[in-house]
Structures are given as C-alpha cells and as structure tokens.
Coordinates of N, CA and C in Angstrom, one line a residue:
X1 N -10.6 14.2 8.7 CA -12.1 13.6 7.6 C -12.6 13.0 8.2
X2 N -14.1 12.9 7.6 CA -15.3 12.2 8.1 C -14.8 10.7 7.7
X3 N -15.3 9.3 8.6 CA -15.4 8.5 7.9 C -16.0 8.2 6.8
X4 N -16.8 8.6 6.4 CA -17.4 8.5 4.6 C -16.6 9.2 4.1
X5 N -15.6 9.9 4.2 CA -14.7 10.3 3.1 C -13.7 9.4 2.8
X6 N -13.1 8.9 4.0 CA -12.1 7.8 4.0 C -12.6 6.4 3.2
X7 N -13.8 6.0 3.4 CA -14.3 4.9 2.9 C -14.4 5.3 1.1
X8 N -14.7 6.7 0.9 CA -14.5 7.0 -0.6 C -13.1 6.7 -0.9
X9 N -12.1 7.3 -0.2 CA -10.9 7.4 -0.7 C -10.3 6.0 -0.9
X10 N -10.8 4.9 0.2 CA -10.5 3.5 0.0 C -11.0 3.1 -1.6
X11 N -12.2 3.3 -1.5 CA -12.9 2.6 -2.8 C -12.2 3.2 -4.2
X12 N -11.5 4.4 -4.0 CA -10.8 5.1 -5.3 C -9.5 4.1 -5.4
X13 N -8.8 3.8 -4.3 CA -7.7 2.9 -4.4 C -7.8 1.8 -4.8
X14 N -9.1 1.2 -4.3 CA -9.3 -0.3 -4.9 C -9.7 -0.1 -6.5
X15 N -10.6 1.2 -6.7 CA -10.5 1.0 -8.4 C -9.1 1.2 -9.1
X16 N -8.2 2.0 -8.8 CA -7.1 2.3 -9.2 C -6.1 0.7 -9.5
X17 N -6.5 -0.1 -8.4 CA -5.3 -1.3 -8.3 C -5.8 -2.3 -9.2
X18 N -7.5 -2.3 -9.5 CA -8.5 -2.9 -10.3 C -7.9 -2.2 -11.8
X19 N -8.0 -1.0 -11.8 CA -7.7 -0.7 -13.4 C -6.3 -0.9 -13.9
X20 N -5.5 -1.1 -12.8 CA -4.1 -1.3 -12.9 C -3.6 -3.0 -13.0
X21 N -4.4 -3.6 -12.9 CA -4.5 -5.1 -12.9 C -3.4 -5.9 -13.7
X22 N -3.4 -5.2 -15.1 CA -2.6 -6.0 -16.2 C -1.5 -5.4 -16.2
X23 N -1.1 -4.1 -15.6 CA 0.3 -3.7 -15.5 C 0.7 -4.1 -14.3
X24 N 0.2 -4.2 -13.3 CA 0.9 -5.1 -12.2 C 1.2 -6.7 -12.7
X25 N 0.3 -7.5 -13.3 CA 0.8 -8.6 -13.9 C 2.0 -8.6 -14.6
X26 N 2.0 -7.4 -15.5 CA 3.1 -7.4 -16.5 C 4.6 -7.2 -15.9
X27 N 4.5 -6.6 -14.8 CA 5.7 -6.4 -13.6 C 5.8 -7.9 -13.0
X28 N 5.0 -8.1 -12.7 CA 5.2 -9.5 -12.0 C 5.9 -10.7 -13.0
X29 N 5.5 -10.6 -14.3 CA 5.7 -11.7 -15.2 C 7.2 -12.1 -15.1
X30 N 8.0 -10.8 -15.2 CA 9.2 -10.5 -15.5 C 10.4 -11.3 -14.1
X31 N 9.7 -11.1 -12.6 CA 10.4 -11.3 -11.8 C 9.5 -12.4 -10.9
X32 N 8.6 -12.6 -11.3 CA 7.7 -13.3 -10.3 C 6.9 -14.3 -10.8
X33 N 5.5 -14.5 -10.1 CA 4.6 -15.4 -10.6 C 3.5 -14.9 -11.5
X34 N 3.7 -13.6 -11.9 CA 2.6 -13.4 -12.8 C 1.1 -13.1 -12.1
X35 N 1.1 -13.0 -10.9 CA -0.4 -13.0 -10.2 C -0.4 -12.0 -9.4
X36 N 0.5 -10.9 -9.3 CA 0.7 -9.9 -8.4 C -0.9 -8.8 -8.6
X37 N -1.1 -8.8 -10.1 CA -2.1 -7.9 -10.6 C -3.5 -8.5 -10.3
X38 N -3.5 -9.7 -10.4 CA -4.8 -10.5 -10.4 C -4.9 -10.7 -9.0
X39 N -4.0 -11.0 -8.1 CA -4.4 -11.0 -6.6 C -4.8 -9.9 -6.4
X40 N -4.1 -8.8 -6.5 CA -4.4 -7.4 -5.8 C -6.0 -7.1 -6.3
X41 N -6.3 -7.3 -7.6 CA -7.4 -6.5 -8.1 C -8.8 -7.6 -7.5
X42 N -8.2 -9.0 -7.2 CA -9.5 -9.3 -6.6 C -9.7 -9.0 -5.1
X43 N -8.5 -8.9 -4.5 CA -8.3 -8.6 -2.8 C -9.1 -7.3 -3.0
X44 N -9.1 -6.2 -3.6 CA -9.6 -4.8 -3.5 C -11.2 -4.7 -4.2
X45 N -11.3 -5.5 -4.9 CA -12.9 -6.0 -5.2 C -13.4 -6.5 -4.2
X46 N -13.3 -7.3 -3.3 CA -13.9 -8.0 -2.1 C -13.7 -6.8 -0.8
X47 N -12.8 -5.8 -0.8 CA -12.6 -4.9 0.0 C -13.8 -3.9 -0.2
X48 N -13.7 -3.2 -1.2 CA -15.0 -2.5 -1.9 C -16.2 -3.0 -0.9
X49 N -16.5 -4.2 -1.7 CA -17.9 -5.0 -1.0 C -17.9 -4.7 0.5
X50 N -16.8 -5.3 1.2 CA -16.6 -5.3 2.6 C -16.7 -3.9 3.5
X51 N -16.6 -3.0 2.5 CA -16.6 -1.4 3.4 C -17.8 -0.7 3.1
X52 N -19.0 -1.4 2.4 CA -20.7 -0.6 1.8 C -21.1 -0.3 3.0
X53 N -21.0 -1.3 4.1 CA -21.9 -0.6 5.4 C -21.5 0.5 6.4
X54 N -21.7 1.0 7.1 CA -21.5 2.2 8.0 C -20.6 1.8 8.9
X55 N -19.6 2.4 9.4 CA -18.3 2.2 10.5 C -18.6 3.2 11.7
X56 N -18.5 3.0 12.7 CA -18.5 3.7 13.7 C -17.5 4.1 14.1
X57 N -16.1 3.8 13.7 CA -14.9 4.5 13.9 C -13.6 3.8 13.0
X58 N -12.7 4.6 13.1 CA -11.7 4.3 11.8 C -11.0 3.0 12.2
X59 N -10.7 2.7 13.6 CA -9.9 1.4 13.6 C -10.8 0.0 13.1
X60 N -12.1 0.0 13.1 CA -13.0 -0.5 12.7 C -13.2 -0.9 11.2
X61 N -12.7 0.1 10.7 CA -13.0 0.3 9.1 C -11.6 -0.1 8.6
X62 N -10.8 0.2 9.1 CA -9.3 -0.5 8.6 C -9.2 -1.7 9.0
X63 N -9.5 -2.3 10.2 CA -9.2 -3.6 10.4 C -10.2 -4.5 9.4
X64 N -11.3 -4.2 9.1 CA -12.0 -4.6 7.8 C -11.4 -4.8 6.6
X65 N -10.6 -3.7 6.1 CA -9.9 -3.7 4.8 C -8.4 -4.7 5.2
X66 N -8.0 -4.6 6.6 CA -6.7 -5.7 6.8 C -7.4 -7.3 6.6
X67 N -8.2 -7.6 7.3 CA -8.6 -9.2 7.4 C -9.2 -9.4 5.7
X68 N -9.9 -8.4 5.1 CA -10.2 -8.7 3.8 C -9.1 -9.2 2.6
X69 N -8.1 -8.2 2.9 CA -7.2 -8.4 2.1 C -6.2 -9.7 2.4
X70 N -6.1 -9.9 3.7 CA -5.5 -11.1 4.5 C -6.0 -12.4 3.9
X71 N -7.5 -12.5 3.9 CA -8.2 -13.3 3.3 C -8.4 -13.5 1.9
X72 N -8.4 -12.6 1.1 CA -8.7 -12.5 -0.2 C -7.8 -12.4 -1.2
X73 N -6.5 -12.0 -0.5 CA -5.2 -11.7 -1.7 C -4.4 -12.7 -1.5
X74 N -3.9 -13.4 -2.8 CA -3.2 -14.2 -2.6 C -1.4 -14.0 -2.7
X75 N -0.9 -15.0 -2.7 CA 0.6 -15.2 -2.5 C 1.0 -14.1 -1.3
X76 N 2.2 -13.9 -1.5 CA 2.9 -12.6 -0.2 C 2.1 -11.3 0.2
X77 N 1.4 -10.9 -1.1 CA 1.0 -9.6 -0.9 C -0.1 -9.5 -0.1
X78 N -1.2 -10.6 0.2 CA -2.3 -10.3 1.2 C -1.6 -10.4 2.6
X79 N -0.8 -11.3 2.8 CA -0.2 -11.2 4.6 C 0.3 -9.9 4.6
X80 N 1.2 -9.1 3.6 CA 1.8 -7.9 4.0 C 1.0 -6.9 4.0
X81 N 0.0 -6.5 2.8 CA -0.5 -5.4 2.9 C -2.1 -5.7 4.1
X82 N -2.0 -6.7 4.3 CA -3.0 -7.3 5.4 C -2.2 -6.4 6.5
X83 N -1.0 -6.7 7.3 CA -0.3 -6.5 8.0 C -0.1 -5.1 8.2
X84 N 0.1 -4.0 7.3 CA 0.1 -3.0 6.9 C -1.4 -2.4 7.8
X85 N -2.5 -2.9 7.3 CA -3.5 -2.3 7.6 C -4.0 -2.3 9.1
X86 N -3.6 -4.0 9.1 CA -3.8 -4.3 10.9 C -3.2 -2.9 11.6
X87 N -1.9 -2.9 11.3 CA -1.0 -2.2 12.4 C -1.3 -0.7 12.5
X88 N -2.1 -0.2 11.2 CA -2.6 1.2 10.7 C -3.9 1.2 11.6
X89 N -4.7 0.0 11.3 CA -5.7 0.3 12.2 C -5.6 0.5 13.8
X90 N -4.5 -0.4 14.3 CA -4.3 -0.6 15.7 C -4.2 1.0 16.2
X91 N -3.4 1.8 15.8 CA -3.1 3.3 16.1 C -3.9 4.0 15.9
X92 N -5.1 3.4 15.6 CA -6.5 4.5 15.5 C -7.4 4.1 16.6
X93 N -6.9 3.5 17.5 CA -7.7 3.3 18.5 C -8.1 4.4 19.4
X94 N -9.3 4.8 19.4 CA -9.9 6.1 19.9 C -9.8 7.2 19.6
X95 N -9.5 7.2 18.3 CA -9.1 8.4 17.4 C -10.5 8.9 16.5
X96 N -10.6 10.1 16.9 CA -11.9 10.6 16.5 C -12.0 11.4 14.9
X97 N -10.5 11.5 14.8 CA -10.4 12.7 13.6 C -9.1 12.3 13.3
X98 N -9.3 12.0 11.9 CA -7.7 11.2 11.2 C -7.4 12.7 10.4
X99 N -6.2 13.3 11.5 CA -5.8 14.5 10.7 C -4.4 14.1 10.5
X100 N -3.6 15.0 10.0 CA -2.4 14.9 9.5 C -1.4 14.2 10.3
X101 N -1.5 14.4 11.5 CA -0.3 13.9 12.4 C -0.5 12.2 12.5
X102 N -2.1 12.1 12.9 CA -2.6 10.5 13.1 C -2.1 10.1 12.0
X103 N -2.8 10.3 10.4 CA -2.2 9.7 9.6 C -0.7 9.3 9.4
X104 N 0.2 10.3 10.0 CA 1.5 9.8 9.7 C 1.9 8.9 10.6
X105 N 1.4 9.0 11.9 CA 1.9 8.1 12.8 C 1.4 6.4 12.3
X106 N -0.5 6.4 11.9 CA -0.6 5.3 11.5 C 0.0 4.7 10.0
X107 N 0.8 5.7 9.1 CA 1.6 5.1 8.2 C 3.0 4.6 8.8
X108 N 3.3 5.0 9.6 CA 4.6 4.5 10.1 C 4.3 3.4 10.6
X109 N 3.2 3.2 11.6 CA 2.8 1.7 12.5 C 2.7 0.6 11.4
X110 N 1.9 1.2 10.2 CA 1.8 0.3 8.9 C 3.1 -0.5 8.3
X111 N 4.0 0.4 8.1 CA 5.2 0.2 7.6 C 5.9 -0.8 8.4
X112 N 6.2 -0.5 10.0 CA 6.4 -1.5 10.9 C 5.9 -2.7 10.9
X113 N 4.7 -2.8 10.3 CA 3.9 -4.5 10.3 C 4.6 -5.3 9.1
X114 N 4.5 -4.3 8.2 CA 5.2 -5.0 6.6 C 6.4 -5.3 6.9
X115 N 7.2 -4.7 7.7 CA 8.7 -5.2 8.0 C 8.9 -6.0 8.9
X116 N 8.0 -6.2 10.0 CA 8.0 -7.4 10.8 C 7.8 -8.7 10.1
X117 N 6.3 -8.6 9.3 CA 6.0 -9.6 8.5 C 7.0 -10.2 7.5
X118 N 7.3 -9.2 7.0 CA 8.4 -9.5 5.4 C 9.6 -9.9 6.1
X119 N 10.2 -9.2 6.8 CA 11.6 -8.9 7.2 C 12.4 -8.2 6.0
X120 N 11.7 -7.4 5.5 CA 12.8 -6.5 4.4 C 13.1 -5.6 5.1
X121 N 14.1 -4.9 4.4 CA 14.8 -3.5 4.5 C 14.8 -2.6 3.5
X122 N 15.0 -1.4 3.5 CA 14.9 -0.6 2.1 C 16.2 -1.2 1.4
X123 N 16.1 -1.4 -0.1 CA 17.3 -1.8 -0.7 C 17.4 -3.5 -1.1
X124 N 16.0 -4.0 -0.6 CA 16.1 -5.6 -1.0 C 15.0 -5.5 -2.2
X125 N 14.4 -4.6 -2.5 CA 13.5 -4.6 -3.9 C 12.0 -5.1 -3.5
X126 N 11.7 -4.7 -2.6 CA 10.2 -4.9 -2.2 C 9.4 -3.5 -1.8
X127 N 8.1 -3.7 -1.3 CA 7.3 -2.5 -1.2 C 7.7 -1.5 -0.1
X128 N 8.7 -1.9 1.1 CA 9.4 -1.1 2.0 C 10.2 -0.3 1.1
X129 N 10.7 -0.4 0.1 CA 11.2 0.5 -0.8 C 10.5 1.6 -1.3
X130 N 9.5 1.9 -1.0 CA 8.4 2.8 -1.0 C 8.0 3.3 0.2
X131 N 7.5 2.3 1.0 CA 6.7 2.6 1.9 C 7.8 3.6 3.1
X132 N 9.0 3.0 3.3 CA 9.7 3.8 4.1 C 10.1 5.2 4.1
X133 N 10.4 5.2 2.4 CA 10.9 6.8 2.1 C 9.5 7.7 2.4
X134 N 8.4 6.9 2.1 CA 7.1 7.8 2.4 C 6.9 8.0 3.6
X135 N 7.1 6.8 4.5 CA 6.9 7.5 6.1 C 7.6 8.2 6.4
X136 N 8.9 8.3 5.9 CA 9.9 9.4 6.3 C 9.4 11.0 5.9
X137 N 9.1 11.0 4.5 CA 8.5 12.4 3.8 C 7.2 12.6 4.6
X138 N 6.5 11.9 5.1 CA 5.2 12.1 5.9 C 6.0 13.0 7.2
X139 N 6.9 12.4 8.0 CA 7.0 12.7 9.2 C 8.0 14.0 8.9
X140 N 8.6 14.3 7.7 CA 9.7 15.5 7.7 C 8.5 16.6 7.4
X141 N 7.4 16.4 7.2 CA 6.2 17.5 7.1 C 6.1 18.0 5.6
X142 N 6.5 17.1 4.8 CA 6.4 17.5 3.4 C 4.8 17.3 2.7
X143 N 4.6 18.1 1.8 CA 3.5 18.2 1.1 C 2.9 17.1 0.5
X144 N 1.7 16.9 0.4 CA 1.1 15.4 0.2 C 1.6 15.2 -1.6
X145 N 1.6 16.3 -2.3 CA 2.1 16.2 -3.8 C 3.9 15.9 -3.4
X146 N 4.5 16.2 -2.4 CA 6.1 16.2 -2.4 C 5.9 14.8 -2.1
X147 N 5.1 14.1 -1.2 CA 5.4 12.7 -0.8 C 4.9 11.8 -1.7
X148 N 3.9 12.1 -2.2 CA 3.8 11.5 -3.8 C 4.7 11.3 -4.7
X149 N 5.5 12.3 -5.1 CA 7.0 12.4 -5.9 C 7.7 11.5 -5.3
X150 N 7.9 11.5 -4.0 CA 9.1 10.7 -3.2 C 8.8 9.2 -3.3
X151 N 7.2 8.9 -3.5 CA 7.0 7.5 -3.8 C 7.3 6.7 -5.2
X152 N 6.9 7.9 -6.1 CA 7.2 7.7 -7.6 C 8.8 7.4 -7.8
X153 N 9.7 8.4 -7.5 CA 10.6 8.1 -7.4 C 11.5 6.7 -6.5
X154 N 10.8 6.6 -5.7 CA 11.4 5.3 -4.8 C 11.1 4.2 -5.5
X155 N 9.6 4.0 -6.3 CA 9.6 2.9 -6.8 C 10.0 2.7 -8.0
X156 N 10.6 4.0 -9.2 CA 11.5 3.5 -10.2 C 12.8 3.2 -9.7
X157 N 13.5 3.8 -8.4 CA 14.9 3.1 -8.1 C 14.7 1.8 -7.8
X158 N 13.6 0.8 -7.5 CA 13.7 -0.8 -7.6 C 14.1 -1.2 -8.9
X159 N 13.8 -0.4 -9.9 CA 14.4 -1.1 -11.0 C 16.1 -1.1 -11.1
X160 N 16.4 -0.7 -10.1 CA 18.1 -0.7 -10.5 C 18.5 -1.6 -9.4
X161 N 17.6 -2.3 -8.6 CA 18.0 -3.2 -7.2 C 17.8 -4.3 -7.6
X162 N 19.1 -5.1 -7.3 CA 18.8 -6.4 -7.4 C 18.0 -7.3 -6.2
X163 N 16.9 -8.2 -6.2 CA 15.9 -8.4 -5.3 C 16.7 -9.5 -4.6
X164 N 16.3 -9.3 -3.0 CA 17.3 -9.7 -2.1 C 15.9 -10.7 -1.2
X165 N 14.3 -10.5 -1.5 CA 13.3 -11.1 -0.8 C 12.4 -11.2 -2.0
X166 N 11.4 -12.3 -1.2 CA 10.6 -13.0 -2.0 C 10.9 -13.8 -3.7
X167 N 9.8 -14.0 -4.1 CA 10.1 -14.8 -5.3 C 11.1 -14.0 -6.4
X168 N 10.9 -12.9 -6.7 CA 11.9 -12.3 -7.4 C 13.5 -12.6 -7.1
X169 N 13.7 -12.9 -5.4 CA 15.1 -13.3 -5.3 C 15.6 -14.5 -5.9
X170 N 14.6 -15.4 -6.3 CA 15.1 -16.5 -7.1 C 15.7 -16.2 -8.4
X171 N 15.5 -15.0 -9.2 CA 15.9 -14.7 -10.4 C 17.3 -14.1 -10.4
X172 N 17.7 -13.7 -9.4 CA 18.9 -13.1 -8.8 C 19.2 -11.9 -9.6
X173 N 20.3 -11.9 -10.5 CA 20.7 -10.6 -11.1 C 19.9 -10.4 -12.3
X174 N 19.0 -11.4 -12.7 CA 17.8 -10.6 -13.8 C 16.9 -10.4 -13.2
X175 N 16.6 -10.0 -12.1 CA 15.6 -8.9 -11.4 C 16.0 -7.6 -11.6
X176 N 17.4 -7.2 -11.8 CA 17.6 -6.0 -12.1 C 17.2 -5.4 -13.4
X177 N 16.4 -4.0 -13.8 CA 16.1 -3.5 -14.7 C 14.3 -3.6 -14.7
X178 N 13.8 -4.3 -13.8 CA 12.7 -4.5 -13.4 C 11.9 -3.8 -12.5
X179 N 11.1 -3.1 -12.0 CA 10.2 -2.4 -11.0 C 9.6 -3.2 -10.3
X180 N 10.0 -3.3 -8.7 CA 9.2 -4.4 -8.4 C 7.8 -4.2 -8.0
X181 N 6.9 -5.2 -8.3 CA 5.4 -5.3 -8.5 C 4.7 -4.6 -7.5
X182 N 5.2 -5.1 -6.0 CA 5.0 -4.6 -4.6 C 5.0 -3.1 -4.7
X183 N 6.3 -2.7 -4.8 CA 6.6 -1.5 -4.8 C 5.6 -0.5 -5.9
X184 N 5.3 -1.2 -6.9 CA 4.4 -0.5 -7.8 C 2.9 -0.2 -7.3
X185 N 2.8 -1.5 -6.4 CA 0.9 -1.4 -5.8 C 1.0 -0.4 -4.9
X186 N 2.2 -0.1 -4.1 CA 2.2 0.6 -3.1 C 2.4 2.3 -3.5
X187 N 3.0 2.6 -4.8 CA 3.0 3.6 -5.1 C 1.7 4.1 -5.9
X188 N 0.8 3.3 -6.2 CA -0.3 3.3 -7.0 C -1.4 3.6 -5.9
X189 N -1.4 3.1 -4.6 CA -2.2 3.2 -3.5 C -2.1 4.7 -2.9
X190 N -0.8 4.9 -2.7 CA -0.5 6.1 -2.0 C -0.5 7.3 -2.9
X191 N -0.2 7.1 -4.2 CA -0.6 8.2 -4.9 C -2.2 8.6 -5.3
X192 N -3.0 7.8 -5.2 CA -4.3 7.6 -5.2 C -5.1 8.4 -3.8
X193 N -4.5 7.7 -2.8 CA -5.2 8.1 -1.5 C -4.6 9.6 -0.9
X194 N -3.4 9.8 -1.2 CA -3.0 11.3 -0.6 C -3.1 12.2 -1.6
X195 N -3.3 12.0 -3.1 CA -4.2 12.5 -4.1 C -5.6 13.3 -3.6
X196 N -6.2 12.5 -3.4 CA -7.7 12.8 -2.5 C -7.6 13.7 -1.7
X197 N -6.6 13.8 -0.6 CA -6.7 14.8 0.6 C -5.8 16.0 0.4
X198 N -6.6 17.2 1.0 CA -6.0 18.4 0.9 C -5.0 18.6 2.1
X199 N -3.8 19.1 1.8 CA -2.8 19.3 2.9 C -3.1 20.1 3.6

C-alpha cells in the first residue's frame, strides 16, 4: 500500500470513531466515566488534522498518530492507543512497503505496547481482549474478513467478563453484562481499517 492509501484508511477510522462517539460514551456510562466516546472522538479529530501533510515514510506517519493520541485523548485510552501506535510505528523503520507480513508484525508490536503500558491480559475486560485474538488471527493467515469476525466475537465476549483492570474494575461484579468500551473502540478501528484493505 502507498502512504496516501494508508492516510485515507486512518481518516476513515477516525470518521468511524467520531461517528460512534455516543455509542462508546453509552458503553462507558455503565462501567466507567462516560468519557470514552468524547475522548476518542476528540483525539481522532486532531489525528485527522495532524496527518493532512505528506509523509515520507510509514514510521513517521504512525508516530504522528501515536503522539497525537497520547497528547489529545484523555483518560487511560490516550496512553494505551498512543503506546499501540508508537510500537506499531517503531516496527516500520526502513519499511517501504506495508504488505501483509509487515502489517502482522506491526500489529503484534502494537499489542505488546498496550500490554506493557496497561499490564492487562486476555480475560481482564480491556482492549487486549480484542487486540490479542486479532494479532493471533493475523499471524494464522486468516483473511481480513475472518479477522474482523474474530474481533467482533472477542468484543462481544467482554460482556460476560468481570473487569479486573481500569475504572471498570471499581464496579466489580456489576461490570458483567456490559461490553468493554476499549474493546468496542478497538473493534471499530480494526473493522474499518482491515475492511479497507484487499487480502
């Protein structure tokens, strides 16, 4: 993929997050601060503005996404998504073609960034519950449509988990029955991003 195509995909992801602001806020109202939607929408609005220029390489582009999310998204989501894209970007050093194999490795690096920052594992009811199965599915060579399905199922599974991390862990058993907002925003980003790429 050319860098311009990747910029367009990032813009589409941003548009979907902004469009789903109220949905993400509603999810967060049940088990958090009710600010996930507004924080994410604000961060991705700035992200769109920050990548309007031309970029000479993928690493610089994704570093820009990372630093924008780190500085503009409030709550825990900014540092977590910022860490994802920072590690994603680092794996793209000297890469001139963002092919399937490179994307798989970059995504796995991003996942590690989130786990290092948030200290969460699968089963803690966080975005890791979506990101890790997706990283596995990518490495297994599943089609992007299949990977999107894995992401959706993983997001829905968070409904049945008690939160062990973050703000949602404060409500304990009452967190069961609600989809995790971070898992939902991760799913939206994966569905939109991979949906734009041909296998």
